[in-house]
Amino acid sequence: MNSAAIIAPFGFRRDLPRWRQLVPSAWVAGLVTGAPITAAPAGEWRLFEIGFGAAEAFARGHIPGAGYIDTAQLERAPLWNKVPDAELKQLLLGHGIRHDVTVVLYSRNSLAAARAAHLLRYAGVVDVRLLDGGFAAWTGAGLAVAQGLPQTYDAAADFGAAFPGRPFRGSPNT
């Protein structure tokens, strides 16, 4: 198979079953600047950096327009299990996240963003996307970095669907 034949505009890998969920830096840059992009979100969207105790690093440099969520708000030590459903729901609503809002995540450690994406899908967010390569891919592409406080979004009044939308089977927290 010719790999050039499977790369779509913006670098999407159309050979992946869920190619729209792993987004390249150029796609995120287009989204942030309002440029026309392939597989654009159908409605509202939010961009977040996911970190663990990395608010200072975020303030020194992040993708323009990004909010910040610390993994300690999503999971609890010592085993790093997800927070109770009511707490997760309040966190998402506080960041303006409903089931029908597209959420784009990235991190400096891709595992953090992937874990957060898993919890958003559990909650019932329909469209969750990950920046392929995380913050390192963004800076490696030479794209602009902003400094300062995270973007804040108006809180959502309700999730708009049953919560959690995709509960874990046999989970004691559901």
XYZ file of C-alpha atoms in Angstrom:
174
model
C 0.000 0.000 0.000
C 1.334 3.425 -0.905
C 1.362 5.477 2.323
C 1.028 8.706 0.335
C -2.349 7.464 -0.912
C -3.739 7.167 2.615
C -2.674 10.581 3.905
C -5.539 13.031 3.577
C -5.372 16.840 3.752
C -3.899 18.082 7.057
C -2.088 14.737 7.488
C -5.054 12.616 8.568
C -4.421 8.872 8.358
C -7.504 7.605 6.551
C -6.322 4.011 6.990
C -7.164 4.280 10.704
C -10.771 3.370 11.594
C -11.203 6.541 13.670
C -8.910 8.835 11.713
C -10.828 11.964 12.726
C -9.964 11.439 16.402
C -6.178 11.663 15.976
C -5.605 15.158 14.658
C -2.362 16.658 13.351
C -0.930 19.995 14.467
C -1.860 21.733 11.205
C -5.505 20.760 11.760
C -5.524 22.183 15.301
C -3.836 25.354 14.019
C -6.587 25.703 11.412
C -9.272 25.135 14.032
C -7.782 27.728 16.384
C -7.434 30.361 13.640
C -10.824 29.666 12.064
C -9.405 28.414 8.763
C -11.401 25.884 6.726
C -10.398 22.369 7.796
C -11.237 18.786 6.909
C -13.509 17.025 9.442
C -14.300 20.257 11.264
C -16.409 20.017 14.425
C -20.122 20.197 13.663
C -20.799 22.701 16.437
C -19.081 24.108 19.491
C -15.583 22.946 20.394
C -13.116 23.292 23.240
C -9.330 22.873 23.331
C -7.572 21.713 26.517
C -4.089 20.877 27.625
C -4.150 17.992 30.092
C -1.356 18.000 32.639
C -0.342 16.728 36.029
C 0.812 19.579 38.223
C 1.938 21.419 35.097
C 0.021 24.693 35.411
C 3.298 26.648 35.565
C 4.610 24.999 32.399
C 1.261 25.747 30.749
C 1.552 29.435 31.728
C 5.038 29.602 30.175
C 3.791 28.259 26.856
C 0.720 26.548 25.431
C -1.355 26.311 22.284
C -3.216 29.607 21.825
C -6.805 29.391 23.029
C -6.269 26.293 25.184
C -7.820 25.716 28.573
C -6.068 23.600 31.186
C -7.293 20.563 33.123
C -5.109 18.852 35.716
C -5.373 15.068 35.828
C -5.782 15.350 39.618
C -9.256 16.743 38.852
C -10.093 13.605 36.860
C -8.438 10.881 38.947
C -7.475 10.291 42.571
C -4.355 8.809 44.123
C -3.157 6.362 45.220
C -4.531 4.137 42.438
C -5.508 6.944 40.050
C -9.089 5.811 39.684
C -11.557 8.230 38.165
C -13.303 10.668 40.453
C -16.946 9.928 41.338
C -19.414 10.529 38.494
C -21.005 13.582 40.143
C -17.581 15.214 40.495
C -16.602 14.384 36.918
C -19.873 15.803 35.625
C -19.387 19.059 37.562
C -15.828 19.384 36.259
C -16.976 18.964 32.654
C -19.909 21.349 33.048
C -17.603 23.900 34.684
C -15.463 23.831 31.537
C -18.486 24.198 29.262
C -18.361 20.577 28.125
C -21.628 18.935 27.148
C -22.109 15.620 25.367
C -22.366 17.413 22.009
C -19.312 19.697 22.294
C -16.202 18.580 20.386
C -13.245 18.402 22.777
C -9.672 18.493 21.464
C -7.032 17.387 23.969
C -3.257 17.482 24.055
C -0.575 17.137 26.673
C 3.155 17.211 27.194
C 2.875 13.530 28.075
C 0.483 11.879 25.596
C -0.669 9.397 28.214
C -2.326 12.201 30.202
C -4.401 13.324 27.217
C -5.286 9.736 26.314
C -6.509 9.009 29.861
C -8.570 12.197 29.842
C -10.031 11.279 26.437
C -11.043 7.892 27.825
C -12.872 9.568 30.716
C -14.622 12.049 28.437
C -15.816 9.169 26.254
C -16.966 7.351 29.412
C -18.901 10.483 30.390
C -20.646 10.487 27.024
C -18.854 13.220 25.066
C -19.494 12.141 21.484
C -16.530 13.793 19.723
C -13.182 13.678 21.545
C -9.990 14.234 19.571
C -6.305 13.972 20.453
C -3.492 16.065 19.031
C -1.177 13.496 17.447
C 2.204 13.930 19.124
C 0.923 16.367 21.736
C 2.582 19.657 22.591
C 5.936 18.418 21.242
C 4.382 18.002 17.778
C 2.924 21.512 17.990
C 6.237 23.143 18.905
C 8.149 20.860 16.526
C 6.001 22.202 13.694
C 7.080 25.721 14.625
C 3.550 26.822 15.485
C 2.821 29.805 17.733
C 2.853 29.370 21.493
C 0.925 31.620 23.868
C 1.801 32.506 27.438
C -0.395 33.262 30.404
C -3.587 31.970 31.891
C -5.760 29.244 30.364
C -8.789 29.982 28.234
C -11.965 29.794 30.287
C -15.346 28.814 28.916
C -18.804 29.595 30.199
C -20.122 26.773 32.339
C -22.771 24.533 30.795
C -26.082 24.310 32.633
C -26.558 20.630 31.833
C -24.781 17.794 30.072
C -27.635 17.355 27.589
C -27.671 13.557 27.784
C -27.570 10.734 30.308
C -24.437 10.785 32.464
C -22.301 8.762 32.196
C -23.120 7.992 28.597
C -20.784 4.998 28.336
C -20.379 3.566 31.855
C -17.734 0.957 32.542
C -19.204 -2.483 32.951
C -19.148 -3.590 36.551
C -17.742 -0.278 37.788
C -18.445 0.478 41.440
C -18.460 4.203 40.592
C -21.429 4.111 38.223
